[in-house]
mmCIF file of C-alpha atoms in Angstrom:
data_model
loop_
_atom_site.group_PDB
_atom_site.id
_atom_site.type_symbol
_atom_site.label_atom_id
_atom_site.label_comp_id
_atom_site.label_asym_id
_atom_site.label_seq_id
_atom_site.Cartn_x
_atom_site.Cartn_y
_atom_site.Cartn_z
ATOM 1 C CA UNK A 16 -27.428 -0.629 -16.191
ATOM 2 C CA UNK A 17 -26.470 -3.595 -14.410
ATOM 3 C CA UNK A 18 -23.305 -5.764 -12.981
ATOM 4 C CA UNK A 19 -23.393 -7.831 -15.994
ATOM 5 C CA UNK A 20 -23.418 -5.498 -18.347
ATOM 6 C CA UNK A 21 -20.369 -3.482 -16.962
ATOM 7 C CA UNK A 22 -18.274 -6.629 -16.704
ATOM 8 C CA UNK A 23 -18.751 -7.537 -20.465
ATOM 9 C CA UNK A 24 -17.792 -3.324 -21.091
ATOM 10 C CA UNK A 25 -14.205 -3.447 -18.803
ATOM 11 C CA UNK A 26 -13.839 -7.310 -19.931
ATOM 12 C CA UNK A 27 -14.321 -6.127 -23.831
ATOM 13 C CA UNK A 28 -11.984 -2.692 -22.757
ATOM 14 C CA UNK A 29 -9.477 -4.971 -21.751
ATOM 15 C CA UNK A 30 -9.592 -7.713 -25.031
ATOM 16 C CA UNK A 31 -10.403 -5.454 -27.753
ATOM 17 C CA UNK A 32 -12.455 -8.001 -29.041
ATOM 18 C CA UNK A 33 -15.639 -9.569 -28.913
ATOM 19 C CA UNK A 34 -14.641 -13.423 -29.883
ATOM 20 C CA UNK A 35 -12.324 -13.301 -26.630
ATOM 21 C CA UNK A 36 -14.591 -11.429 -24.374
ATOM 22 C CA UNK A 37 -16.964 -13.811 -25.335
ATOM 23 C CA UNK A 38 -14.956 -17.132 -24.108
ATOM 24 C CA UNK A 39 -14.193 -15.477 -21.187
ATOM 25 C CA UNK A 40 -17.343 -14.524 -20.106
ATOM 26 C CA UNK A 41 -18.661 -18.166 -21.224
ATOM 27 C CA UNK A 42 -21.905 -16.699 -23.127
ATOM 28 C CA UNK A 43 -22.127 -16.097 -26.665
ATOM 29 C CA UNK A 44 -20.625 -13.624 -28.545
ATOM 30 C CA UNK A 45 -24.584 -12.190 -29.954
ATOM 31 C CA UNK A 46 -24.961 -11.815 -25.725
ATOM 32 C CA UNK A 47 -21.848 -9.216 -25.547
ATOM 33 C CA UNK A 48 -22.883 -7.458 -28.717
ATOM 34 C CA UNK A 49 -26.255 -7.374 -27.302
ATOM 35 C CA UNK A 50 -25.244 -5.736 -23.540
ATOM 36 C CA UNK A 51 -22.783 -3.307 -24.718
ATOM 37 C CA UNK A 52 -25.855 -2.101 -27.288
ATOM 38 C CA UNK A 53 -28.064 -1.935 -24.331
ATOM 39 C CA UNK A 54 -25.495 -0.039 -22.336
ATOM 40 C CA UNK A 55 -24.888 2.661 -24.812
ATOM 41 C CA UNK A 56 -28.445 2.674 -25.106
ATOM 42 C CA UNK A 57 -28.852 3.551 -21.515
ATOM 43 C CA UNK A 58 -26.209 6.057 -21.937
ATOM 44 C CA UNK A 59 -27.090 7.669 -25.032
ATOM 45 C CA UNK A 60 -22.817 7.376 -26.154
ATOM 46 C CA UNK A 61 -20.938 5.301 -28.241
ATOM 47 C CA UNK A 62 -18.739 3.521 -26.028
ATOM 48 C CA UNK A 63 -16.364 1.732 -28.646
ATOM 49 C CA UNK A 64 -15.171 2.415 -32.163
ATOM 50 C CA UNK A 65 -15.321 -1.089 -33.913
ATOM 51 C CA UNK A 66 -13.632 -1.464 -37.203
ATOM 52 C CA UNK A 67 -13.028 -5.175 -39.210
ATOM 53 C CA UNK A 68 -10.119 -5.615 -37.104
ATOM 54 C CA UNK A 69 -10.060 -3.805 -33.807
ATOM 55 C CA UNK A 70 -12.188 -2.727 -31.005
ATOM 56 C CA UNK A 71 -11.122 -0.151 -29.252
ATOM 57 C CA UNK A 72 -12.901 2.256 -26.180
ATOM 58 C CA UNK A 73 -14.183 5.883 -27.760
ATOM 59 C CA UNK A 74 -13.793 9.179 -26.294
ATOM 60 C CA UNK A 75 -16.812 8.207 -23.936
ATOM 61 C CA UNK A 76 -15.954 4.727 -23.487
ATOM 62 C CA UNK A 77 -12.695 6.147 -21.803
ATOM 63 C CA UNK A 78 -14.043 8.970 -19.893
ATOM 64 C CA UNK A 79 -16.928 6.254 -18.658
ATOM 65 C CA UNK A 80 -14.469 3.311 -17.519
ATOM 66 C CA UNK A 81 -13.206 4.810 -13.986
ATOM 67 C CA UNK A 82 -16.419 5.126 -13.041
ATOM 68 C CA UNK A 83 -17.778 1.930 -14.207
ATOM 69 C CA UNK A 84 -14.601 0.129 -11.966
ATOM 70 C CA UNK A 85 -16.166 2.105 -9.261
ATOM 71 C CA UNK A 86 -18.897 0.894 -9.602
ATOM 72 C CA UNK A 87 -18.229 -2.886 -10.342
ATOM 73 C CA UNK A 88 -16.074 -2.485 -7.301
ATOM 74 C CA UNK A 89 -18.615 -0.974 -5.144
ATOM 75 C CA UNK A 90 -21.291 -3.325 -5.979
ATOM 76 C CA UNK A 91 -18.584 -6.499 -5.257
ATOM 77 C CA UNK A 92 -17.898 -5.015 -2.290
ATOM 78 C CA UNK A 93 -21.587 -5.137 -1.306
ATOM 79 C CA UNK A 94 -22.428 -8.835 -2.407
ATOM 80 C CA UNK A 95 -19.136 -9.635 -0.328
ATOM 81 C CA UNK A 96 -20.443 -7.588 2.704
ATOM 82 C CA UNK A 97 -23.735 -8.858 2.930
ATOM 83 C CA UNK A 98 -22.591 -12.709 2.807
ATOM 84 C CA UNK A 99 -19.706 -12.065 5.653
ATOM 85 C CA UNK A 100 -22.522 -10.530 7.718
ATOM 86 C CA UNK A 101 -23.475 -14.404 9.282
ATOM 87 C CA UNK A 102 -20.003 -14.959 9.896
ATOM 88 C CA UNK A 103 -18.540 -11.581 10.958
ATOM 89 C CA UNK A 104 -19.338 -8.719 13.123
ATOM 90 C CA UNK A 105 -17.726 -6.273 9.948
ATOM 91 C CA UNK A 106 -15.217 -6.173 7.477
ATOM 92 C CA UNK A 107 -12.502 -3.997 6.689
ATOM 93 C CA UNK A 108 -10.340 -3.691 3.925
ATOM 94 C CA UNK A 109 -7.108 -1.869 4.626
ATOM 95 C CA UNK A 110 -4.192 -0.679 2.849
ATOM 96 C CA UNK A 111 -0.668 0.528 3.228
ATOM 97 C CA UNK A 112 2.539 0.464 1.737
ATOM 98 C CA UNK A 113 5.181 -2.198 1.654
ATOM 99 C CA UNK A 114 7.636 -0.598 4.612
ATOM 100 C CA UNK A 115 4.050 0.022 6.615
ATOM 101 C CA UNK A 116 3.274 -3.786 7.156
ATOM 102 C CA UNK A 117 6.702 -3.747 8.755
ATOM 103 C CA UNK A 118 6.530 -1.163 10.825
ATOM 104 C CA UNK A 119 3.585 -1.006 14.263
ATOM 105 C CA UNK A 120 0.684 -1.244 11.850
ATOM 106 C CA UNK A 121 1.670 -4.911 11.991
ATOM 107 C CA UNK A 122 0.908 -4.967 15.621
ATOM 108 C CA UNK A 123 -2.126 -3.569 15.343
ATOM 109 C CA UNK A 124 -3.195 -6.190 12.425
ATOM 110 C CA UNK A 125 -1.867 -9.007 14.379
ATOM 111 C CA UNK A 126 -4.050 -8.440 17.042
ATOM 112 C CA UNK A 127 -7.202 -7.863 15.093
ATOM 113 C CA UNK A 128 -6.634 -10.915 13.248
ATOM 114 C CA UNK A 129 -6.722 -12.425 15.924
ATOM 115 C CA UNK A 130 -9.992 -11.281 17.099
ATOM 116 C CA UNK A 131 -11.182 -14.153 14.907
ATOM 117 C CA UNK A 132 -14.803 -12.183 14.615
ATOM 118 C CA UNK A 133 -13.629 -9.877 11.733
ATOM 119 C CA UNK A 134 -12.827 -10.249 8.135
ATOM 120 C CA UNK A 135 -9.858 -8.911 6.979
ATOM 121 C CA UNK A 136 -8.251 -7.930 3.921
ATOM 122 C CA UNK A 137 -4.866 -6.027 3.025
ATOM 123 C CA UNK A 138 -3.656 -4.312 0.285
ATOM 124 C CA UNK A 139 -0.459 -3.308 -0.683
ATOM 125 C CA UNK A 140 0.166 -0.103 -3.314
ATOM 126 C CA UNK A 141 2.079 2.822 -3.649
ATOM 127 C CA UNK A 142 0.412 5.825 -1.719
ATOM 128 C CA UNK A 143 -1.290 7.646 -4.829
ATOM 129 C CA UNK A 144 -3.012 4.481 -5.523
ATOM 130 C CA UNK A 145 -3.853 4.157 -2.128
ATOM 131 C CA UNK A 146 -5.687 7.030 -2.070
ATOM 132 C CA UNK A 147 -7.564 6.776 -5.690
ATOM 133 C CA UNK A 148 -8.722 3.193 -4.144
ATOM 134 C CA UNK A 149 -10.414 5.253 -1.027
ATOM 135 C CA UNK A 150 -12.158 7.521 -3.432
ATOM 136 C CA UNK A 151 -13.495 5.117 -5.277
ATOM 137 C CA UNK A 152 -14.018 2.807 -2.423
ATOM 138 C CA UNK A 153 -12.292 -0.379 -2.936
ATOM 139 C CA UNK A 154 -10.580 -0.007 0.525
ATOM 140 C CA UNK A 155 -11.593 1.501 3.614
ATOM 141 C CA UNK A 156 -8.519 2.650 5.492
ATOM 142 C CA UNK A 157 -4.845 3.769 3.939
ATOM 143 C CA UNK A 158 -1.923 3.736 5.905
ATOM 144 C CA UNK A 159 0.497 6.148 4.148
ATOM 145 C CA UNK A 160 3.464 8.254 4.496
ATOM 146 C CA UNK A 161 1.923 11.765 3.019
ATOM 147 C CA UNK A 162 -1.308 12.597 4.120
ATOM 148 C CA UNK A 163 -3.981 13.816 1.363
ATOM 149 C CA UNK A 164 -4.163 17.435 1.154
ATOM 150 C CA UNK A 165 -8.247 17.083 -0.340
ATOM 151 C CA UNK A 166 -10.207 18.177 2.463
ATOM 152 C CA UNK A 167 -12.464 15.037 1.799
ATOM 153 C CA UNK A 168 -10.245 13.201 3.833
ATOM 154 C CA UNK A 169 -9.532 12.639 7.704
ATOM 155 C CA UNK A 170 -6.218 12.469 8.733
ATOM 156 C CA UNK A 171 -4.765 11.477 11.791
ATOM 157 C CA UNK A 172 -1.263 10.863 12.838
ATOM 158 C CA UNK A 173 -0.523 7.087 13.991
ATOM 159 C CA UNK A 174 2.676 7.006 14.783
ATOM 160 C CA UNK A 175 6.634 8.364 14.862
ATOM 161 C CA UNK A 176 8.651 5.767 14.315
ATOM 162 C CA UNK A 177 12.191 5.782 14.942
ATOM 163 C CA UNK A 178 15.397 5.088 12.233
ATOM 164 C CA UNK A 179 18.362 3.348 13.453
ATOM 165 C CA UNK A 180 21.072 1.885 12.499
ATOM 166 C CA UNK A 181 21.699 -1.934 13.055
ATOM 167 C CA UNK A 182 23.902 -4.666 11.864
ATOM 168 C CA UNK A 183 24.971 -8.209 12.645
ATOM 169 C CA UNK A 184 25.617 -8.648 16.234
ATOM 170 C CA UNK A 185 28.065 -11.728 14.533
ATOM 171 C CA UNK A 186 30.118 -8.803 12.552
ATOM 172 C CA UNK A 187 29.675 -5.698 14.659
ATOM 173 C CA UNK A 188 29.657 -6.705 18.416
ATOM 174 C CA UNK A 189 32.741 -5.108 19.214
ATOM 175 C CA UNK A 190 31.322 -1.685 17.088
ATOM 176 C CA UNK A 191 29.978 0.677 19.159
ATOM 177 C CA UNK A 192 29.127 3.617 16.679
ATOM 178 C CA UNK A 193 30.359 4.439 12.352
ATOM 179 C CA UNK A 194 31.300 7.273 11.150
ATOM 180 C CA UNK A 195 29.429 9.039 7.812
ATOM 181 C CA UNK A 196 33.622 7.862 6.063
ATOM 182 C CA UNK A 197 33.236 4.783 7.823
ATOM 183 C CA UNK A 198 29.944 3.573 5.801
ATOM 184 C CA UNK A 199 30.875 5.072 3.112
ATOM 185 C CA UNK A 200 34.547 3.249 3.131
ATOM 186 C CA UNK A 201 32.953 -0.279 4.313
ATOM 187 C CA UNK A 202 31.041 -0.619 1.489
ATOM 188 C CA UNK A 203 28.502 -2.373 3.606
ATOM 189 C CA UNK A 204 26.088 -0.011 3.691
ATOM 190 C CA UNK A 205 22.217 -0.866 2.923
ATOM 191 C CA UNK A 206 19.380 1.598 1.750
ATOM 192 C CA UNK A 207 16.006 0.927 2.518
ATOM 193 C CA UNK A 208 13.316 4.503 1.880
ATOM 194 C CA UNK A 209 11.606 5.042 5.099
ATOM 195 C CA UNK A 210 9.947 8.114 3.088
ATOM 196 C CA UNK A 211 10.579 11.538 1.370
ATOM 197 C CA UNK A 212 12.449 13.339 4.690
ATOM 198 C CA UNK A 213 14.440 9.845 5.048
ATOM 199 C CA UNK A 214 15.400 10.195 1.715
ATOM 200 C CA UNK A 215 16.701 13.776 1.248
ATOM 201 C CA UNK A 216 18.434 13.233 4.618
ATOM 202 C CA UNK A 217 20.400 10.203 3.331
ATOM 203 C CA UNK A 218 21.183 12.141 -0.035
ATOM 204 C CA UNK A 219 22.113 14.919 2.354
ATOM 205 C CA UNK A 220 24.490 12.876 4.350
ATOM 206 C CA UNK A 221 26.015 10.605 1.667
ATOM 207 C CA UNK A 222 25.509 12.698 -1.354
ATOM 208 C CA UNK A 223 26.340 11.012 -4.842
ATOM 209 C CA UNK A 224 28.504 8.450 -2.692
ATOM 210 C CA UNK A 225 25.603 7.047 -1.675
ATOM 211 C CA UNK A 226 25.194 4.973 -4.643
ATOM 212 C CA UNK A 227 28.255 2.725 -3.417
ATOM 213 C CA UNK A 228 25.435 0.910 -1.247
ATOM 214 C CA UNK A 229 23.343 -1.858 -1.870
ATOM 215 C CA UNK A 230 19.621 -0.378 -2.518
ATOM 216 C CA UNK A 231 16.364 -2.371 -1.321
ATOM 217 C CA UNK A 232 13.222 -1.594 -2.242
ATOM 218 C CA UNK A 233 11.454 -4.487 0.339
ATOM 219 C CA UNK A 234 11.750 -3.928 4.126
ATOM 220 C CA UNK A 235 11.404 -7.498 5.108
ATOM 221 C CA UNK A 236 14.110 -8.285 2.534
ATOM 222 C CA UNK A 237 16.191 -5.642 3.827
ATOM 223 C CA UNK A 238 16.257 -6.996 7.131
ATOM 224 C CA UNK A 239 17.016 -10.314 6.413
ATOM 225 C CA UNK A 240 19.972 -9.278 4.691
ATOM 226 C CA UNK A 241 21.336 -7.313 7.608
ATOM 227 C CA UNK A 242 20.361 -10.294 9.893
ATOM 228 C CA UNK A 243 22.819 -12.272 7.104
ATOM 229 C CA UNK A 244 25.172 -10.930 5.572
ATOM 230 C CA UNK A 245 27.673 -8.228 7.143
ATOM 231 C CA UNK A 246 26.182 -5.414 5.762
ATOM 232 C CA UNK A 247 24.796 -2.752 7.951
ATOM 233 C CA UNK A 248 21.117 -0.495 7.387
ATOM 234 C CA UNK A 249 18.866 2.227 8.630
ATOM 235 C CA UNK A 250 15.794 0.450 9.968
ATOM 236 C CA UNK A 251 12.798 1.047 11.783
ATOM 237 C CA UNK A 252 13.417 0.262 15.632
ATOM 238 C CA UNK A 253 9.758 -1.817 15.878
ATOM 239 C CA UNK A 254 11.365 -3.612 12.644
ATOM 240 C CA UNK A 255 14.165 -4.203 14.157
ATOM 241 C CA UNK A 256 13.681 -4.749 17.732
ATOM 242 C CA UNK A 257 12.671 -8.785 17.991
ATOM 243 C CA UNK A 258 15.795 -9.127 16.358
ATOM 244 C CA UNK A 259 17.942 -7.084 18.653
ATOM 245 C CA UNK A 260 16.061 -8.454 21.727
ATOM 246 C CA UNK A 261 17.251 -11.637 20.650
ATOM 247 C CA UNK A 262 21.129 -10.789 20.008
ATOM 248 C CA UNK A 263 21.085 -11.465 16.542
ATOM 249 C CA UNK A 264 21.407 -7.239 15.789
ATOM 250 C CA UNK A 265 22.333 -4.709 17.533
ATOM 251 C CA UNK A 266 21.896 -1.409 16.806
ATOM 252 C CA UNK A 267 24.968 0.576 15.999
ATOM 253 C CA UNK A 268 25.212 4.753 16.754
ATOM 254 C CA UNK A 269 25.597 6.801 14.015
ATOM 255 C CA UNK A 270 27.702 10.084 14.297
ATOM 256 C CA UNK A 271 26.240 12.709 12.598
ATOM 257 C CA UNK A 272 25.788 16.339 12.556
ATOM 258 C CA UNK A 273 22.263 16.046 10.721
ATOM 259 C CA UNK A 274 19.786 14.198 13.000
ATOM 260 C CA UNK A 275 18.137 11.355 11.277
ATOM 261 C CA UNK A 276 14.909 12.259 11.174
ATOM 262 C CA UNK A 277 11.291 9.655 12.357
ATOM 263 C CA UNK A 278 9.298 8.206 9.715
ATOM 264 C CA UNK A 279 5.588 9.293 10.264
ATOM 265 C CA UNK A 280 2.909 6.993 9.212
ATOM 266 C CA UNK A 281 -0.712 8.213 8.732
ATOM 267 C CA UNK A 282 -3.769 6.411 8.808
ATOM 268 C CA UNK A 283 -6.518 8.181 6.411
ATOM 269 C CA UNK A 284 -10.366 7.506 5.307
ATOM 270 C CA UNK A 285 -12.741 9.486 3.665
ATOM 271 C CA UNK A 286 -15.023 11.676 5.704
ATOM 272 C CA UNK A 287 -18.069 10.850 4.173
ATOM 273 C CA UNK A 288 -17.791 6.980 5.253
ATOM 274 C CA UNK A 289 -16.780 7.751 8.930
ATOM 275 C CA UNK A 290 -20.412 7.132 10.330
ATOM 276 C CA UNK A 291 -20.611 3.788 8.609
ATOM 277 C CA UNK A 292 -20.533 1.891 11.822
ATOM 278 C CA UNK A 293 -17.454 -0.798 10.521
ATOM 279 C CA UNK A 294 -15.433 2.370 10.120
ATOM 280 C CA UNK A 295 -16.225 3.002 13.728
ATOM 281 C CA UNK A 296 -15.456 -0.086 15.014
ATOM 282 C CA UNK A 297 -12.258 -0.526 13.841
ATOM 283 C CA UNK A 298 -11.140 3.629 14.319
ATOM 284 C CA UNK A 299 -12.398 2.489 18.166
ATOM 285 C CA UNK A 300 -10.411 -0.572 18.285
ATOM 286 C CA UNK A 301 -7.079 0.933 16.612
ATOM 287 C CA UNK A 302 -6.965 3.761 19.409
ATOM 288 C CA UNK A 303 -7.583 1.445 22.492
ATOM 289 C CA UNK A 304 -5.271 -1.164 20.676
ATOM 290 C CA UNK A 305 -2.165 1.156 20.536
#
């Protein structure tokens, strides 16, 4: 079993059909027929059902495709690895979620960026995917909201980060603190998730009222409208603070009987990679970084 041969499978999984895989592949089309024999072959299972006008993965061929990604993936990952070794003392792959990048994981990436010795890479996904892509080991470190419960993982806290609630310093100078009626009469109100407690907080608070507001699914975007427009938001104080600091926001006390409670973020890895010494490096440099 070899690279090529797994590329023409997940290429001819993905076509469902040999003419197409073919062109893409840029061999001929007796070259695909001939690999995916060879790698049933090698398998001893029929991989695809062919009839005179489909192609489609068997039984097998499904249950076999996850692990041939993983392993197309893993062996990438390699080739990449070993050419970056001239150039760079490791690399890392890291992932988080959109509202992470945003939030003092950027610090932290800043400044190893700027170590200019280290290749980088980021990945954005929702947190289950996060965590499927450190099993099967197309990223090295997740940044997520919810730990894994699988005891194949480390998890360590990062950081509590603290909700506010800010507006236009060009709208709201003179407003020292809303009311739950006020936000809710303005109509100005923004929602951004900051994660499951943020959430059934907010649906605590504002209840089926709450869809008066205008919803945003992209921190960065959500701030910019603040900065804006005269709406106001709950955002996280190190997203929100360069703004502030430069009297564009200000942040705005909220009266309420139900505190608004920190986002946590969580940085995870699997514990079987934690000796590999790139992993080490870069657990090492994130705690004397922060």
């Amino acid at each position: 079993m070899d690279q090529e041969q797994l590329n023409t499978f997940l290429t001819l999984a993905e076509t469902g059909s040999f003419t197409k895989t073919s062109e893409i592949l840029s061999v001929v089309q007796s070259t695909i027929t001939s690999r995916i024999k060879t790698l049933e072959t090698q398998l001893g299972k029929k991989l695809f059902e062919r009839g005179t006008r489909y192609v489609r993965l068997s039984p097998d061929g499904q249950a076999f495709i996850g692990n041939a990604r993983k392993i197309v993936n893993q062996m990438q990952q390699a080739i990449t690895e070993l050419r970056l070794r001239e150039k760079y003392d490791y690399r890392i792959i890291i992932g988080g979620l959109n509202i992470i990048w945003d939030s003092t994981v950027y610090s932290l990436i800043e400044k190893l960026c700027s170590k200019g010795n280290i290749s980088v890479r980021l990945v954005t996904d929702h947190s289950s995917h996060l965590i499927n892509r450190l099993q099967e080991g197309s990223i090295d470190i997740a940044y997520v909201l919810i730990p894994p419960r699988s005891s194949y993982f480390e998890k360590q806290l990062f950081r509590k980060e603290r909700i506010i609630l800010v507006g236009n310093r060009k709208y709201f100078g003179d407003k020292q603190a809303f009311s739950r009626e006020e936000l809710l009469h303005s109509h100005k109100l923004l929602y951004q998730n900051w994660g499951i407690p943020y959430e059934e907080w907010f649906q605590r608070e504002f209840g089926d009222d709450a869809g008066t507001t205008l919803r945003v699914d992209h921190s960065g975007l959500a701030l910019t409208l603040i900065k804006n427009l005269d709406y106001v938001g709950f955002m996280l104080e190190s997203t929100a603070q360069e703004l502030i600091h430069k009297g564009i926001l200000k942040e705005i006390e909220y009266q309420s009987k139900r505190p608004i409670p920190e986002m946590t973020i969580y940085l995870t890895y699997l514990k079987s990679r934690a000796r590999e010494s790139y992993l080490q490096s870069f657990l090492t440099f994130a705690k004397d970084t922060l």
